[in-house]
PDB file of C-alpha atoms in Angstrom:
ATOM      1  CA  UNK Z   8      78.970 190.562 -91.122  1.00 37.00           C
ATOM      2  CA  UNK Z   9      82.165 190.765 -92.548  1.00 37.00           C
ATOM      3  CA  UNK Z  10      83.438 190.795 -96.019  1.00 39.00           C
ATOM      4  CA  UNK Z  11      84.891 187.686 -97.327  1.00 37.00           C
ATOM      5  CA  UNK Z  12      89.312 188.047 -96.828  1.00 40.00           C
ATOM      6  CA  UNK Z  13      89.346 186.890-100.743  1.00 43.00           C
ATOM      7  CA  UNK Z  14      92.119 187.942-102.200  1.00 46.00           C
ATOM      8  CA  UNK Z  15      94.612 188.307 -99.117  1.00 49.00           C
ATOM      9  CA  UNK Z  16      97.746 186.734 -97.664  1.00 50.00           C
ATOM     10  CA  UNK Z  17      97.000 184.488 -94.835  1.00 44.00           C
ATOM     11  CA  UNK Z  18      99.738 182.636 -92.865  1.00 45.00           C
ATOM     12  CA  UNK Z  19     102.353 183.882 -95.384  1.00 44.00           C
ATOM     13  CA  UNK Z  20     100.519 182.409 -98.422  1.00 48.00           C
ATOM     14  CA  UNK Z  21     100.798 184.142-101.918  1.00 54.00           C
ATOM     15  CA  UNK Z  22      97.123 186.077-102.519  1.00 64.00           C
ATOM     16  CA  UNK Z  23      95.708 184.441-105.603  1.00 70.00           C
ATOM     17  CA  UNK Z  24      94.167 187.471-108.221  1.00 67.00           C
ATOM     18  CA  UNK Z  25      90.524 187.751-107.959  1.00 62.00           C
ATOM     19  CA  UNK Z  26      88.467 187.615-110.868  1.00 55.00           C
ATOM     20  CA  UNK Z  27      87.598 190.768-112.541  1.00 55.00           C
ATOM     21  CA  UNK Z  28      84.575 192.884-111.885  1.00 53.00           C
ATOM     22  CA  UNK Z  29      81.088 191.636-113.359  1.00 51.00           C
ATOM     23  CA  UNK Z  30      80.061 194.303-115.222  1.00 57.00           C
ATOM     24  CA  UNK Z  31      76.621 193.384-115.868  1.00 52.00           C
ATOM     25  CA  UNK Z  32      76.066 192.629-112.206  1.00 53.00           C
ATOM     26  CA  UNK Z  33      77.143 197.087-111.529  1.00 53.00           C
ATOM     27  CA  UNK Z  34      74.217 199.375-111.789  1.00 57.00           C
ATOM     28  CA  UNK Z  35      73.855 202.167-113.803  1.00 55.00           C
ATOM     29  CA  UNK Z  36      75.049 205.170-111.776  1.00 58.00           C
ATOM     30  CA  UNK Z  37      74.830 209.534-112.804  1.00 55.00           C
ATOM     31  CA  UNK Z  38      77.358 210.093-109.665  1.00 61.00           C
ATOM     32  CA  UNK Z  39      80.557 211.772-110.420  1.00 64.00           C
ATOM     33  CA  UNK Z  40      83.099 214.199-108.526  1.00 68.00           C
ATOM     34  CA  UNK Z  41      86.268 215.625-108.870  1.00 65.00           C
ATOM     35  CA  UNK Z  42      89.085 213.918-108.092  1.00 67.00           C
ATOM     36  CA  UNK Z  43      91.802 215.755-106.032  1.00 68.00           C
ATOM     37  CA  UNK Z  44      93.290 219.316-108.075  1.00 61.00           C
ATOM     38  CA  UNK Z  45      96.701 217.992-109.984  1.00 55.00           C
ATOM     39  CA  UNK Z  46      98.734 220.473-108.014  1.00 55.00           C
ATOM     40  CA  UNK Z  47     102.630 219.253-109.303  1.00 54.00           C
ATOM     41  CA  UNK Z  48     101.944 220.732-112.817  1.00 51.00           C
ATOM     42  CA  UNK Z  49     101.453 224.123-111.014  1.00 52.00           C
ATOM     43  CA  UNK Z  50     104.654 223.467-108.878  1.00 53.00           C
ATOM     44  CA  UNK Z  51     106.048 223.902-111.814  1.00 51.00           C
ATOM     45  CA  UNK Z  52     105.409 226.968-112.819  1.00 51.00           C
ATOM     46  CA  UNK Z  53     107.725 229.975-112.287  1.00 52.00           C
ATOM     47  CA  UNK Z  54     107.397 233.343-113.229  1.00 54.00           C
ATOM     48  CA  UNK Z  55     109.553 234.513-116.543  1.00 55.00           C
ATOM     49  CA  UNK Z  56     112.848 236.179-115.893  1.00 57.00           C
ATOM     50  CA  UNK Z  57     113.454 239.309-118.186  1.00 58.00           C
ATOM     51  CA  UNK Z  58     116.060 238.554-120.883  1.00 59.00           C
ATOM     52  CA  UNK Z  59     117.918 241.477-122.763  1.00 56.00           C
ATOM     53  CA  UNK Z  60     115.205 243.854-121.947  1.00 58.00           C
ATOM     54  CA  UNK Z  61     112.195 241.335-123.043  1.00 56.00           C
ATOM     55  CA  UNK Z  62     109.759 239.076-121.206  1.00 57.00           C
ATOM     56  CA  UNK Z  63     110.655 235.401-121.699  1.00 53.00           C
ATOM     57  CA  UNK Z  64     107.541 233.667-123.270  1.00 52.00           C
ATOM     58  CA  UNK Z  65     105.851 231.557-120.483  1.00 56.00           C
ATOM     59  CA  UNK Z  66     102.227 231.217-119.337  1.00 57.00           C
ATOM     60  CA  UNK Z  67     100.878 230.003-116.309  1.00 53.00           C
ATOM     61  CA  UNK Z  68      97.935 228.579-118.483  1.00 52.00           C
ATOM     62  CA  UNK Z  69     100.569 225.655-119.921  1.00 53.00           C
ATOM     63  CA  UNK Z  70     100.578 224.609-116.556  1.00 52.00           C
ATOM     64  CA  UNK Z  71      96.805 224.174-115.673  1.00 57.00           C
ATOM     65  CA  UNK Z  72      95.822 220.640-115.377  1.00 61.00           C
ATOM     66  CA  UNK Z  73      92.280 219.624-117.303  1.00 66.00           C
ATOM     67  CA  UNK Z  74      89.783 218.214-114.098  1.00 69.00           C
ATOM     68  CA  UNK Z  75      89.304 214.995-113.569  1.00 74.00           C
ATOM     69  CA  UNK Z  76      86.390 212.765-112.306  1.00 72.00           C
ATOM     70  CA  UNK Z  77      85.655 210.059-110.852  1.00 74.00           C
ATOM     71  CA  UNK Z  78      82.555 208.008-111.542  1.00 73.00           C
ATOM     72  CA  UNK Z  79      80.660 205.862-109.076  1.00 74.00           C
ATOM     73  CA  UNK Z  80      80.003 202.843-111.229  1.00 77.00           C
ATOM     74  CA  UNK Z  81      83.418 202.475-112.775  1.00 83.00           C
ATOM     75  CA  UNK Z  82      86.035 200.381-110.780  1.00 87.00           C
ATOM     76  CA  UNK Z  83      88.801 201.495-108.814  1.00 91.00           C
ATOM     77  CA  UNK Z  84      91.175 200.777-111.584  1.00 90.00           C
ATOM     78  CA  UNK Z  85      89.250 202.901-114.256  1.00 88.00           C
ATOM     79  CA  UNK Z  86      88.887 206.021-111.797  1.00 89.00           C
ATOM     80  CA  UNK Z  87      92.653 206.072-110.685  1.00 90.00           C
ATOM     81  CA  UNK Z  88      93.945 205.303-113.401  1.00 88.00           C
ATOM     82  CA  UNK Z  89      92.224 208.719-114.803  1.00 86.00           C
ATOM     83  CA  UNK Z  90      93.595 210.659-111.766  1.00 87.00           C
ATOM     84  CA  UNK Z  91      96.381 212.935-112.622  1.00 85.00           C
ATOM     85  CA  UNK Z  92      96.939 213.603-108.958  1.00 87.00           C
ATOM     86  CA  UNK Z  93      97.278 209.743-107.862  1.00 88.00           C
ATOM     87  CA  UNK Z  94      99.045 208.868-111.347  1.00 89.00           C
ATOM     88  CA  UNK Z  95     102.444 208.056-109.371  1.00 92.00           C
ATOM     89  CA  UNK Z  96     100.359 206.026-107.024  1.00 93.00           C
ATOM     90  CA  UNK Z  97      98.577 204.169-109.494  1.00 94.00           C
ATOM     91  CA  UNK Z  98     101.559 203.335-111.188  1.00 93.00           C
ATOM     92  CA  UNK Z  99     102.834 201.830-108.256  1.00 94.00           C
ATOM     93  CA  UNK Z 100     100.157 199.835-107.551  1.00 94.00           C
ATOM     94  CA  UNK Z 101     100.190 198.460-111.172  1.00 94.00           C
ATOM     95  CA  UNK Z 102     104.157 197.462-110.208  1.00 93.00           C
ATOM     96  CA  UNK Z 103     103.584 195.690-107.238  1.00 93.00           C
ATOM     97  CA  UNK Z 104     101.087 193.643-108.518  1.00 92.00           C
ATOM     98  CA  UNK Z 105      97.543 195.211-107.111  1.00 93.00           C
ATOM     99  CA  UNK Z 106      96.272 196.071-110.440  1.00 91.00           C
ATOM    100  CA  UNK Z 107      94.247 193.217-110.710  1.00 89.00           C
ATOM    101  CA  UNK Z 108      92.470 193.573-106.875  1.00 90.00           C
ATOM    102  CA  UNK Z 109      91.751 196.822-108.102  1.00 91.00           C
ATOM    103  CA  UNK Z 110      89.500 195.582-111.530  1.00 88.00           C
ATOM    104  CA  UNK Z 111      87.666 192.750-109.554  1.00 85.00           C
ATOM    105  CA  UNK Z 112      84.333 192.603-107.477  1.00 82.00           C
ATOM    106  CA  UNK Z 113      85.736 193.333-104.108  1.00 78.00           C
ATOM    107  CA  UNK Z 114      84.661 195.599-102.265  1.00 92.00           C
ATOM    108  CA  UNK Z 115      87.824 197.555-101.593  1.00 94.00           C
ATOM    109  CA  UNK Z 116      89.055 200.457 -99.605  1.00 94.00           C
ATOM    110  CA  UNK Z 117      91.995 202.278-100.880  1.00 94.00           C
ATOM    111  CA  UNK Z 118      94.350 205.089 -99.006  1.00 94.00           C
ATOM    112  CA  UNK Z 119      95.707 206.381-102.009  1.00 92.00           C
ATOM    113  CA  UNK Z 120      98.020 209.261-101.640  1.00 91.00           C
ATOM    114  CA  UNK Z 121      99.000 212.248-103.771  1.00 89.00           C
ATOM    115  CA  UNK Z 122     102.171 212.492-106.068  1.00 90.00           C
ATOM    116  CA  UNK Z 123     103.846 214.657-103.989  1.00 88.00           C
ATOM    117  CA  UNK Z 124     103.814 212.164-101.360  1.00 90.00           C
ATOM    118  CA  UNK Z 125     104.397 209.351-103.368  1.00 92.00           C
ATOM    119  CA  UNK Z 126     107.856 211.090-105.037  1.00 91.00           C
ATOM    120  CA  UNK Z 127     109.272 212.142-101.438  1.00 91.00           C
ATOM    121  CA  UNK Z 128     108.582 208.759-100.090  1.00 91.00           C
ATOM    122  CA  UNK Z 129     110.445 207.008-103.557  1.00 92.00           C
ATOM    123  CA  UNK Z 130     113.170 209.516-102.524  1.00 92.00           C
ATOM    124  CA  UNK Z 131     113.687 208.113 -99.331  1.00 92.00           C
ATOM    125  CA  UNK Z 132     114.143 204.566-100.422  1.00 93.00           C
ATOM    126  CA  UNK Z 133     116.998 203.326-101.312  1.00 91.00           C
ATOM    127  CA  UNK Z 134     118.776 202.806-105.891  1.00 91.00           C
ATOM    128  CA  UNK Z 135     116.705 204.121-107.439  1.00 88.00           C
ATOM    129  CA  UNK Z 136     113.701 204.388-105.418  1.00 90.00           C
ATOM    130  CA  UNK Z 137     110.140 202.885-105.224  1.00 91.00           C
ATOM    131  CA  UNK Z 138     110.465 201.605-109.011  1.00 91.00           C
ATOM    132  CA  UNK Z 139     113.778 199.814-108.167  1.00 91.00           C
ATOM    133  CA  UNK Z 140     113.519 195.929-108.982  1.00 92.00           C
ATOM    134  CA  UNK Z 141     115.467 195.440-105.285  1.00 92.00           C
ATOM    135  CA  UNK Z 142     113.047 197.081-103.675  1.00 92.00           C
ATOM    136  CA  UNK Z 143     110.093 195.409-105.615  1.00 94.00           C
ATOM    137  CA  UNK Z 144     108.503 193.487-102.567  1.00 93.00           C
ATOM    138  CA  UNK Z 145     108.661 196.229 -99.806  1.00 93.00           C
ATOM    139  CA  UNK Z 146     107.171 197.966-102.590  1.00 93.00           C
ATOM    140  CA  UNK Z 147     104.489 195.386-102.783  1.00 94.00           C
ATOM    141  CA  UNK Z 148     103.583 195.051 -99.056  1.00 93.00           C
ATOM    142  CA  UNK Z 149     103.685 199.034 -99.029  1.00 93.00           C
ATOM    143  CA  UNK Z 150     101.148 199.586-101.202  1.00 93.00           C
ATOM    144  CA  UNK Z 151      99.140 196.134 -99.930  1.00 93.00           C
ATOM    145  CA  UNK Z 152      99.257 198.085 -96.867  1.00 92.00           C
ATOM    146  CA  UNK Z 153      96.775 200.762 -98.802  1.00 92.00           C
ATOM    147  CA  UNK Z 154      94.407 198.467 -99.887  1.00 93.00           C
ATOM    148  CA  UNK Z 155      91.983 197.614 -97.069  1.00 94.00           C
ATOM    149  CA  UNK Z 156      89.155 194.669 -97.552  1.00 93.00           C
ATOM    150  CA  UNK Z 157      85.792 195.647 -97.835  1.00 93.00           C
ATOM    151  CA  UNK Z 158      83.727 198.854 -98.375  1.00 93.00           C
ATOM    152  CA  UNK Z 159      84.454 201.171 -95.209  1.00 93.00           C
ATOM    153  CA  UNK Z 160      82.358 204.412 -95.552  1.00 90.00           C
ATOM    154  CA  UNK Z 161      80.765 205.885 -92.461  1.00 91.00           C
ATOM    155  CA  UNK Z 162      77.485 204.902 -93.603  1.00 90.00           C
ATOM    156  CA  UNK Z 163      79.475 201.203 -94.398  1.00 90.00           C
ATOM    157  CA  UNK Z 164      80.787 201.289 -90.643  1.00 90.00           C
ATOM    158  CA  UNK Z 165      77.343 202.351 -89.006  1.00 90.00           C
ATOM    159  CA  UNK Z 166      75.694 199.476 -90.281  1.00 89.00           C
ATOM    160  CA  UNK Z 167      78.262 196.937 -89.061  1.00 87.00           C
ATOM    161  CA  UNK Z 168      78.526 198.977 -85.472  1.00 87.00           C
ATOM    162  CA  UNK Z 169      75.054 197.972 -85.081  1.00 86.00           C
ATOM    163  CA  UNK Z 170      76.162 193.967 -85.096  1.00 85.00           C
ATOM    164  CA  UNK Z 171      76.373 192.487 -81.646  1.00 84.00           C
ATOM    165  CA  UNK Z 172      79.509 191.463 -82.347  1.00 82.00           C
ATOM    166  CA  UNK Z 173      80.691 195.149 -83.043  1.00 78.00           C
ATOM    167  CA  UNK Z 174      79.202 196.341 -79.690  1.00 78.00           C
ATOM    168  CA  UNK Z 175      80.681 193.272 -77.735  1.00 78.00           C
ATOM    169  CA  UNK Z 176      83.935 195.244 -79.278  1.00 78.00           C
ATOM    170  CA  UNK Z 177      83.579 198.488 -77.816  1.00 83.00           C
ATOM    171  CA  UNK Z 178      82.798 199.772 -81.465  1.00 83.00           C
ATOM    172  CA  UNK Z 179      85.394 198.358 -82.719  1.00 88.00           C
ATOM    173  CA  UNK Z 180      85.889 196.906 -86.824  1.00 89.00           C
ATOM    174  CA  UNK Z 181      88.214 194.407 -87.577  1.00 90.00           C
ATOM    175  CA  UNK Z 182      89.588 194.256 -91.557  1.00 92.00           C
ATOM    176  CA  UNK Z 183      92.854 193.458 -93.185  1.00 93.00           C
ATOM    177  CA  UNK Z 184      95.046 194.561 -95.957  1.00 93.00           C
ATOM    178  CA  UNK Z 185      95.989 192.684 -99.060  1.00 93.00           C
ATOM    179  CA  UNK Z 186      98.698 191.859 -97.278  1.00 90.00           C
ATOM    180  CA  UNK Z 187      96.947 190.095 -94.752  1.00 91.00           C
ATOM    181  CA  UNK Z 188      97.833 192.416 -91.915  1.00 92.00           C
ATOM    182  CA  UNK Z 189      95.262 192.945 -89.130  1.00 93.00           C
ATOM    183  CA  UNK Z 190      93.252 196.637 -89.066  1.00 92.00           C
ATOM    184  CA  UNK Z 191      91.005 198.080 -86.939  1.00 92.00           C
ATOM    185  CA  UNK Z 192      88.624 200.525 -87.750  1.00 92.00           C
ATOM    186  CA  UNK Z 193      86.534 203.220 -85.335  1.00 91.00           C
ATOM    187  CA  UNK Z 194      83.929 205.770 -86.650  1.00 92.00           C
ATOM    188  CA  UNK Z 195      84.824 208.939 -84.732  1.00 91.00           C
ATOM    189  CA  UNK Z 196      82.532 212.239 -84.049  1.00 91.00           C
ATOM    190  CA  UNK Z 197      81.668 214.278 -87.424  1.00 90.00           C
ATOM    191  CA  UNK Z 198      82.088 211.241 -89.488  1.00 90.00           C
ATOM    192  CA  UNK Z 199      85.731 210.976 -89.087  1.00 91.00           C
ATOM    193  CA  UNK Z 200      87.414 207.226 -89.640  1.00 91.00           C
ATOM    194  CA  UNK Z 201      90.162 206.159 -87.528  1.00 92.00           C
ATOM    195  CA  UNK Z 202      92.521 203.059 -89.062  1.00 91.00           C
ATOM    196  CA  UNK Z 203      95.123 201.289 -87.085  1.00 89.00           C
ATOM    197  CA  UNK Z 204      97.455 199.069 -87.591  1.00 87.00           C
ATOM    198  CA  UNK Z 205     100.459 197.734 -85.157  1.00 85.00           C
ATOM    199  CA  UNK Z 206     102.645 200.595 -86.332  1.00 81.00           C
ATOM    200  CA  UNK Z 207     100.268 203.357 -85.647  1.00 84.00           C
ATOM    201  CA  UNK Z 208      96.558 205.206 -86.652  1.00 85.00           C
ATOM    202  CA  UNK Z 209      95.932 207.400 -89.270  1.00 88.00           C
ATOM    203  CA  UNK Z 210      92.312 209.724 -89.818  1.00 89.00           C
ATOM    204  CA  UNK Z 211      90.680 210.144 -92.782  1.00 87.00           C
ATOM    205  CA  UNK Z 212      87.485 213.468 -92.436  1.00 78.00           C
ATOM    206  CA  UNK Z 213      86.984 213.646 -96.072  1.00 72.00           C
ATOM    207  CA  UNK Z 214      84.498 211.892 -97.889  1.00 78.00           C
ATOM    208  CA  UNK Z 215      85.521 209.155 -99.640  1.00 87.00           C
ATOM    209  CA  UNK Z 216      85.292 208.495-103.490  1.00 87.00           C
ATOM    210  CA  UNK Z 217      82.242 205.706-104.521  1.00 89.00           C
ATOM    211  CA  UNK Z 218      83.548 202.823-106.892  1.00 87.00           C
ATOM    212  CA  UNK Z 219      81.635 200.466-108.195  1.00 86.00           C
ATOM    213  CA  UNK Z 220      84.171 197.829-106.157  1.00 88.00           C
ATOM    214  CA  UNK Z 221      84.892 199.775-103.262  1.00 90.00           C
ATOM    215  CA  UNK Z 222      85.657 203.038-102.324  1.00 91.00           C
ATOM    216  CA  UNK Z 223      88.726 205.239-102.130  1.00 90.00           C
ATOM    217  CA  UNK Z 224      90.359 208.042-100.492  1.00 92.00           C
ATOM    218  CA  UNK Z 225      92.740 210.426-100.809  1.00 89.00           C
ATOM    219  CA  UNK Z 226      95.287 210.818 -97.468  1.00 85.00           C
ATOM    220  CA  UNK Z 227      98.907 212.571 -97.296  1.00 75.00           C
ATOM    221  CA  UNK Z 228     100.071 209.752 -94.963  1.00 67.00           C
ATOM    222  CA  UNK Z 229     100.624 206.285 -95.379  1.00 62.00           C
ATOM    223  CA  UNK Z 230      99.468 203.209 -93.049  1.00 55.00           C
ATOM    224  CA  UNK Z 231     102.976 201.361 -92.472  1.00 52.00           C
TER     225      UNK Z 231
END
């Protein structure tokens, strides 16, 4: 069966917040991985120029990033908010409004996406980008776009392709965003998830991050 579409626009209604997560209700877990490498500290490293005969004083050791991890029974909000790598994404989430999907009981999938991808897309919009009050509700539905209801791992999407009602759709799951747009979701050979939308399809091969709401993971392109 499908997960309950609390918490997302229907017929052009404003979502009402969920309550947040129930933290006696999440069990104990000693699951943890590391999140994604923080790669735009290294981007900025270059290699000293000499200067009147002497090395200027630079190391690429300033410019290592301490590892992060993510563990399976916090929330989505506590693990991305301690990702360096998804810290512009997470602070857009927090301005459009999402921040409090991401503390409640869900479950949740989220297509969060790297800072590098986050700062060229902000680029591309128009003042002064993503943060821009003008731009504050396509920022909104953008990132409602990355928030998917219900827990979709290919163990997740197994389970529910073994419904009637999946088979009677040619293997085929139907979610939505926070947004309330329609999704559908196929399990592909070797484990791979396939999510479309009307404006295209996106795959995500990795293995996604356990929450203790939902899960999340980490994708270079953006559903929209």
């Amino acid at each position: 069966m499908l997960p309950l579409l609390a918490g997302c626009t229907t017929n052009g209604q404003k979502p009402e917040p969920p309550n947040r997560q129930n933290l006696t209700l999440v069990r104990p877990s000693d699951v943890a991985r590391l999140l994604p490498e923080e790669t735009s500290l290294r981007r900025q490293y270059h290699p000293p120029l000499p200067r009147a005969g002497r090395v200027a004083p630079d190391s690429r050791v300033a410019y290592e990033a301490i590892p992060n991890m993510s563990y399976a029974d916090n929330s989505l909000d506590d693990n991305l908010a301690g990702s360096i790598e998804l810290a512009d994404y997470y602070t857009m989430a927090v301005k459009a409004g999402w921040q409090r999907w991401l503390q409640g009981g869900g479950p949740y999938t989220v297509l969060a996406m790297p800072n590098q991808q986050i700062e060229a897309l902000s680029r591309s919009w128009p003042g002064q980008g993503m943060l821009d009050p003008v731009n504050h509700q396509r920022l909104k539905f953008f990132i409602g776009q990355t928030i998917l209801v219900g827990k979709w791992t290919p163990h997740h999407l197994r389970k529910e392709l073994a419904t009637p009602e999946a088979r009677r759709a040619g293997g085929v799951i139907q979610t939505r965003t926070l947004t309330g747009e329609p999704v559908s979701l196929r399990l592909l050979p070797g484990d791979v998830i396939q999510i479309s939308n009307r404006e295209g399809s996106l795959r995500i091969g990795r293995r996604g991050y356990k929450q203790s709401n939902g899960v999340f993971y980490v994708t270079d392109r953006e559903l929209y």
